[in-house]
Coordinates of C-alpha atoms and ligand atoms in Angstrom, one line a residue:
X1334 CA -60.5 190.1 197.8
X1335 CA -60.9 186.3 197.0
X1336 CA -58.9 184.2 194.6
X1337 CA -60.9 183.3 191.5
X1338 CA -61.0 179.7 190.2
X1339 CA -60.2 180.0 186.5
X1340 CA -60.2 176.3 185.5
X1341 CA -61.1 172.9 186.9
X1342 CA -61.0 169.5 185.3
X1343 CA -61.1 165.9 186.4
X1344 CA -57.9 163.9 186.1
X1345 CA -58.8 160.4 187.3
X1346 CA -61.1 158.5 189.6
X1347 CA -59.5 160.3 192.5
X1348 CA -57.6 163.5 191.4
X1349 CA -58.5 166.8 189.7
X1350 CA -56.9 169.9 188.3
X1351 CA -57.6 173.4 189.5
X1352 CA -56.2 176.7 188.4
X1353 CA -56.6 179.9 190.5
X1354 CA -55.7 183.5 190.2
X1355 CA -52.9 184.2 192.7
X1356 CA -50.6 186.8 191.1
X1357 CA -48.3 187.2 194.1
X1358 CA -47.6 183.4 194.1
X1359 CA -47.3 183.2 190.3
X1360 CA -44.8 186.1 190.3
X1361 CA -42.4 184.7 192.9
X1362 CA -42.8 180.9 193.0
X1363 CA -39.8 178.7 192.2
X1364 CA -39.7 174.9 191.9
X1365 CA -39.7 173.2 195.3
X1366 CA -41.9 175.8 196.9
X1367 CA -45.6 175.3 197.8
X1368 CA -48.7 177.4 198.6
X1369 CA -51.3 177.2 201.3
X1370 CA -55.0 177.7 200.5
X1371 CA -58.0 178.3 202.6
X1372 CA -61.4 177.5 201.0
X1373 CA -63.7 179.7 203.2
X1374 CA -64.1 181.2 206.6
X1375 CA -64.5 177.7 208.2
X1376 CA -61.7 176.3 206.2
X1377 CA -58.4 174.7 207.4
X1378 CA -55.0 175.8 205.9
X1379 CA -54.2 173.2 203.2
X1380 CA -50.7 173.1 201.6
X1381 CA -50.6 172.4 197.9
X1382 CA -47.8 171.8 195.4
X1383 CA -47.7 173.9 192.3
X1384 CA -48.0 172.3 188.8
X1385 CA -47.3 175.6 187.1
X1386 CA -47.1 179.3 188.0
X1387 CA -47.7 181.7 185.1
X1388 CA -46.3 185.1 185.8
X1389 CA -48.1 186.6 182.8
X1390 CA -51.6 185.6 183.7
X1391 CA -51.0 185.5 187.4
X1392 CA -52.5 182.0 187.6
X1393 CA -51.3 178.9 189.4
X1394 CA -52.2 175.3 188.6
X1395 CA -52.6 172.5 191.1
X1396 CA -53.4 168.8 191.1
X1397 CA -55.7 167.9 194.0
X1398 CA -56.8 164.6 195.5
X1399 CA -60.4 164.2 196.8
X1400 CA -59.3 163.1 200.2
X1401 CA -60.9 165.0 203.1
X1402 CA -63.4 167.8 203.9
X1403 CA -61.4 170.6 202.2
X1404 CA -60.6 168.8 199.0
X1405 CA -64.2 167.4 198.7
X1406 CA -65.5 170.9 199.2
X1407 CA -63.2 172.1 196.4
X1408 CA -64.5 169.4 194.1
X1409 CA -68.2 169.4 194.9
X1410 CA -68.9 173.0 195.9
X1411 CA -66.4 175.3 194.1
X1412 CA -66.7 175.9 190.4
X1413 CA -65.0 178.0 187.8
X1414 CA -65.7 181.7 188.7
X1415 CA -66.0 181.0 192.4
X1416 CA -63.4 182.4 194.8
X1417 CA -61.2 180.9 197.5
X1418 CA -60.7 182.8 200.7
X1419 CA -56.9 182.7 200.7
X1420 CA -54.0 181.5 198.6
X1421 CA -50.8 182.2 200.5
X1422 CA -47.2 181.7 199.3
X1423 CA -44.8 180.8 198.0
X1424 CA -43.6 178.9 201.1
X1425 CA -40.6 176.7 201.7
X1426 CA -37.2 176.8 200.1
X1427 CA -36.7 176.4 196.3
X1428 CA -34.5 173.7 194.9
X1429 CA -31.3 174.6 193.1
X1430 CA -32.0 174.8 189.4
X1431 CA -28.7 174.5 187.5
X1432 CA -26.9 172.2 185.0
X1433 CA -26.5 168.7 186.6
X1434 CA -26.5 166.5 183.5
X1435 CA -29.2 163.8 183.5
X1436 CA -32.0 164.8 185.9
X1437 CA -34.8 162.3 186.9
X1438 CA -38.0 163.3 188.6
X1439 CA -40.0 160.3 190.0
X1440 CA -43.6 160.7 191.3
X1441 CA -46.1 158.3 192.8
X1442 CA -48.6 160.6 194.5
X1443 CA -50.7 163.6 193.5
X1444 CA -48.4 166.4 194.7
X1445 CA -45.4 164.8 193.1
X1446 CA -47.2 164.4 189.7
X1447 CA -47.5 168.2 189.8
X1448 CA -44.0 168.9 190.9
X1449 CA -42.6 166.6 188.2
X1450 CA -43.8 168.9 185.4
X1451 CA -42.7 172.1 187.3
X1452 CA -39.3 170.8 188.2
X1453 CA -38.4 169.2 184.8
X1454 CA -39.5 172.3 182.9
X1455 CA -37.0 174.4 184.9
X1456 CA -34.3 171.8 184.7
X1457 CA -34.7 171.5 180.9
X1458 CA -34.5 175.3 180.5
X1459 CA -31.2 175.0 182.5
X1460 CA -29.8 172.6 179.8
X1461 CA -30.3 169.3 181.5
X1462 CA -31.4 166.0 179.9
X1463 CA -34.7 165.3 181.7
X1464 CA -36.3 162.0 182.6
X1465 CA -39.9 161.8 184.0
X1466 CA -41.3 158.7 185.7
X1467 CA -45.0 158.9 186.7
X1468 CA -46.2 156.0 188.8
X1469 CA -49.9 155.3 189.3
X1470 CA -52.0 152.4 190.8
X1471 CA -54.1 151.4 187.7
X1472 CA -55.3 152.9 184.4
X1473 CA -58.2 154.6 186.3
X1474 CA -55.6 156.6 188.2
X1475 CA -53.6 157.7 185.2
X1476 CA -54.0 161.4 184.2
X1477 CA -54.7 162.5 180.6
X1478 CA -51.3 162.9 178.8
X1479 CA -51.7 166.7 178.4
X1480 CA -51.3 167.0 182.2
X1481 CA -48.2 164.9 182.4
X1482 CA -44.5 165.9 181.9
X1483 CA -44.0 164.7 178.3
X1484 CA -43.5 168.2 176.8
X1485 CA -40.6 168.8 179.2
X1486 CA -39.1 165.3 179.3
X1487 CA -36.4 163.9 177.0
X1488 CA -37.4 160.5 178.3
X1489 CA -40.9 159.8 179.6
X1490 CA -42.2 156.7 181.5
X1491 CA -45.6 155.8 183.0
X1492 CA -45.9 152.8 185.4
X1493 CA -49.0 151.2 186.8
X1494 CA -49.0 148.5 189.5
X1495 CA -51.0 146.1 187.3
X1496 CA -49.5 147.1 184.0
X1497 CA -52.8 148.4 182.7
X1498 CA -51.0 151.5 181.3
X1499 CA -47.3 151.8 180.6
X1500 CA -44.9 149.5 182.3
X1501 CA -46.0 147.2 185.1
X1502 CA -44.3 148.1 188.4
X1503 CA -43.2 151.3 190.1
X1504 CA -40.7 154.1 189.4
X1505 CA -38.2 152.3 191.6
X1506 CA -38.0 149.5 188.9
X1507 CA -37.5 152.0 186.0
X1508 CA -35.0 154.0 188.0
X1509 CA -32.9 150.9 188.9
X1510 CA -32.6 150.1 185.2
X1511 CA -31.6 153.7 184.4
X1512 CA -29.0 153.6 187.2
X1513 CA -27.6 150.4 185.8
X1514 CA -27.3 152.0 182.4
X1515 CA -25.3 154.9 184.1
X1516 CA -28.0 157.4 183.0
X1517 CA -28.7 159.2 186.3
X1518 CA -26.8 162.2 187.7
X1519 CA -29.4 163.3 190.2
X1520 CA -32.9 162.2 191.3
X1521 CA -35.7 164.5 192.5
X1522 CA -38.8 162.7 193.8
X1523 CA -41.9 163.1 195.9
X1524 CA -44.9 161.0 197.0
X1525 CA -45.4 158.0 199.2
X1526 CA -43.0 157.9 202.2
X1527 CA -42.4 154.1 201.9
X1528 CA -41.2 154.7 198.3
X1529 CA -39.0 157.6 199.3
X1530 CA -37.3 155.5 201.9
X1531 CA -36.7 152.7 199.4
X1532 CA -35.4 155.3 196.9
X1533 CA -32.9 156.6 199.4
X1534 CA -31.7 153.0 199.9
X1535 CA -31.5 152.4 196.1
X1536 CA -29.4 155.5 195.2
X1537 CA -27.2 155.6 198.3
X1538 CA -24.7 152.9 197.3
X1539 CA -24.2 154.7 193.9
X1540 CA -23.6 158.1 195.6
X1541 CA -26.4 159.6 193.4
X1542 CA -27.7 162.9 194.9
X1543 CA -31.3 162.3 195.8
X1544 CA -33.6 165.2 196.7
X1545 CA -37.1 164.4 197.9
X1546 CA -40.0 166.1 199.6
X1547 CA -41.0 165.4 203.2
X1548 CA -44.5 166.8 203.5
X1549 CA -47.0 164.4 205.1
X1550 CA -46.3 165.5 208.6
X1551 CA -46.9 169.2 208.0
X1552 CA -50.0 171.0 209.4
X1553 CA -49.9 174.8 209.2
X1554 CA -46.9 175.0 206.8
X1555 CA -45.5 178.2 208.3
X1556 CA -43.0 177.1 211.0
X1557 CA -45.5 177.9 213.8
X1558 CA -47.0 174.6 214.9
X1559 CA -43.9 172.5 215.2
X1560 CA -45.7 169.5 213.8
X1561 CA -43.2 168.9 210.9
X1562 CA -40.0 168.4 212.9
X1563 CA -37.8 165.8 211.3
X1564 CA -34.5 164.3 212.2
X1565 CA -32.0 165.3 209.5
X1566 CA -28.4 164.3 209.6
X1567 CA -28.8 164.1 213.4
X1568 CA -30.3 167.6 213.7
X1569 CA -33.9 168.7 214.1
X1570 CA -35.3 170.5 211.0
X1571 CA -38.7 171.9 210.1
X1572 CA -40.0 170.4 206.9
X1573 CA -42.1 173.5 206.0
X1574 CA -39.4 176.0 206.8
X1575 CA -36.1 174.2 206.0
X1576 CA -37.6 172.1 203.2
X1577 CA -39.9 170.7 201.9
X1578 CA -37.1 169.2 199.7
X1579 CA -34.3 167.5 201.5
X1580 CA -31.3 165.2 200.8
X1581 CA -33.0 161.9 201.1
X1582 CA -29.8 160.2 202.3
X1583 CA -29.9 162.3 205.5
X1584 CA -33.6 162.0 206.5
X1585 CA -34.5 159.6 209.3
X1586 CA -37.3 158.0 207.3
X1587 CA -38.4 155.6 210.0
X1588 CA -39.1 158.5 212.3
X1589 CA -41.1 160.4 209.6
X1590 CA -43.1 157.2 208.7
X1591 CA -43.9 156.6 212.4
X1592 CA -45.4 160.1 212.8
X1593 CA -47.3 160.1 209.5
X1594 CA -51.2 159.9 209.7
X1595 CA -51.5 161.2 213.3
X1596 CA -54.7 162.9 212.4
X1597 CA -56.1 160.2 210.1
X1598 CA -58.8 159.2 212.5
X1599 CA -60.1 162.7 213.1
X1600 CA -59.9 163.5 209.3
X1601 CA -61.8 160.4 208.4
X1602 CA -64.6 161.2 210.9
X1603 CA -64.8 164.8 209.5
X1604 CA -64.9 163.5 206.0
X1605 CA -67.7 161.0 206.7
X1606 CA -69.8 163.7 208.4
X1607 CA -69.3 166.1 205.5
X1608 CA -70.2 163.5 202.9
X1609 CA -73.3 162.6 204.8
X1610 CA -74.3 166.3 204.7
X1611 CA -73.8 166.4 200.9
X1612 CA -75.9 163.3 200.5
X1613 CA -78.7 164.9 202.6
X1614 CA -78.6 168.0 200.4
X1615 CA -78.7 165.8 197.3
X1616 CA -75.3 167.1 196.0
X1617 CA -74.0 163.6 195.7
Ligands
FAD2084 C1 -46.0 170.8 201.1 C2 -47.3 170.1 200.8 C3 -47.7 169.9 199.5 C4 -48.9 169.2 199.2 N1 -49.3 169.1 197.9 C5 -50.5 168.6 197.6 C6 -51.0 168.5 196.3 O1 -50.4 169.0 195.4 N2 -52.2 167.9 196.1 C7 -52.9 167.4 197.1 O2 -54.0 166.8 196.9 N3 -52.5 167.4 198.4 C8 -51.3 167.9 198.7 N4 -50.8 168.0 200.0 C9 -51.6 167.3 201.0 C10 -52.7 168.2 201.4 O3 -52.3 169.4 201.9 C11 -53.5 167.4 202.6 O4 -53.7 166.1 202.2 C12 -54.8 168.0 202.8 O5 -55.1 167.6 204.1 C13 -55.8 167.6 201.9 O6 -57.0 168.1 202.2 P1 -58.1 167.3 203.0 O7 -59.4 167.5 202.3 O8 -57.7 165.9 203.2 O9 -58.0 168.1 204.3 P2 -58.9 168.1 205.6 O10 -59.2 166.8 206.1 O11 -59.9 169.2 205.4 O12 -57.7 168.7 206.6 C14 -57.2 170.0 206.4 C15 -55.9 170.3 207.1 O13 -56.2 170.2 208.5 C16 -55.3 169.3 209.2 N5 -56.0 168.6 210.2 C17 -57.1 167.8 210.0 N6 -57.6 167.3 211.2 C18 -56.8 167.9 212.2 C19 -56.7 167.8 213.6 N7 -57.6 167.0 214.2 N8 -55.8 168.4 214.2 C20 -54.9 169.2 213.6 N9 -54.9 169.3 212.2 C21 -55.8 168.7 211.5 C22 -54.8 168.4 208.1 O14 -53.5 167.9 208.4 C23 -54.8 169.3 206.9 O15 -53.6 170.0 206.8 C24 -49.6 168.6 200.3 C25 -49.2 168.8 201.6 C26 -48.0 169.4 201.8 C27 -47.6 169.6 203.2
FES2085 S1 -46.0 172.5 209.4 FE1 -46.2 173.6 211.3 S2 -44.2 174.0 211.8 FE2 -44.0 173.1 209.9

């Protein structure tokens, strides 16, 4: 049996929303965990973060970036009512949801925009004061407000690099101010590796617990390929099996950044070939 697509909507010039029926994931998923989808028989395993998991309907929501062959296929060739070959999960370890006080989630990439809502919803239900910071490049990248974390955030910020929506700058700028106002008890974050490294440097001197995803170096997401090994507090850990959320102060960020984008060249080639085929067929 396939996994039916139940909703799909564009979010920005580059990202879109998709909802699929995957009752086994919806039933047992917890914040911090991810799923792995396969589009069709020829498809690669592609890990995705979860925006929401609805136990009652058995559906899960995702934010997806049009990036390579798989995600272009999802956007151009898969419509509501079509099925995906596989949606496996939940995978990875959940974060600890409990009362911390003031909880920030900071996001500057597609997967983290999804995790922001999911995490803060759970943290608010656990009695925390929740602060969402969504960072985007420009107004063309900002999602419609109904897809952001406002309903689950006591404080809500959007930043853009050029100031075309919300505050000019990045989540690091907003966070610095919040820290100076003594408003931050713990930070969760995900997104660009360079930002996560800077985030760890920002919060370390204040001793603020900082839990972030390490995902870019994963391939199969099951602990089998060994691709996602990271140096963590002097030990080797697997991002997919031991994470994907880690204490950012213990991650060797330079090592992770060095190993990021190993397959970028092959992926770009495959993407160009796939787009050329779509053009030939008149799909785009
Ligand atoms: C935990 C986790 C959560 C994520 N959450 C999201 C999310 O919410 N939204 C989102 O858009 N993205 C997310 N990603 C990123 C997403 O899984 C990848 O960017 C994925 O590759 C996107 O699909 P694509 O079309 O670029 O893939 P493709 O180019 O089709 O590649 C598919 C997969 O094959 C691997 N691959 C490609 N070429 C090679 C090769 N030559 N050798 C070995 N492996 C190869 C890639 O690493 C990738 O995993 C997440 C990743 C992880 C690990
Ligand atoms: S992604 Fe393959 S072992 Fe973790």
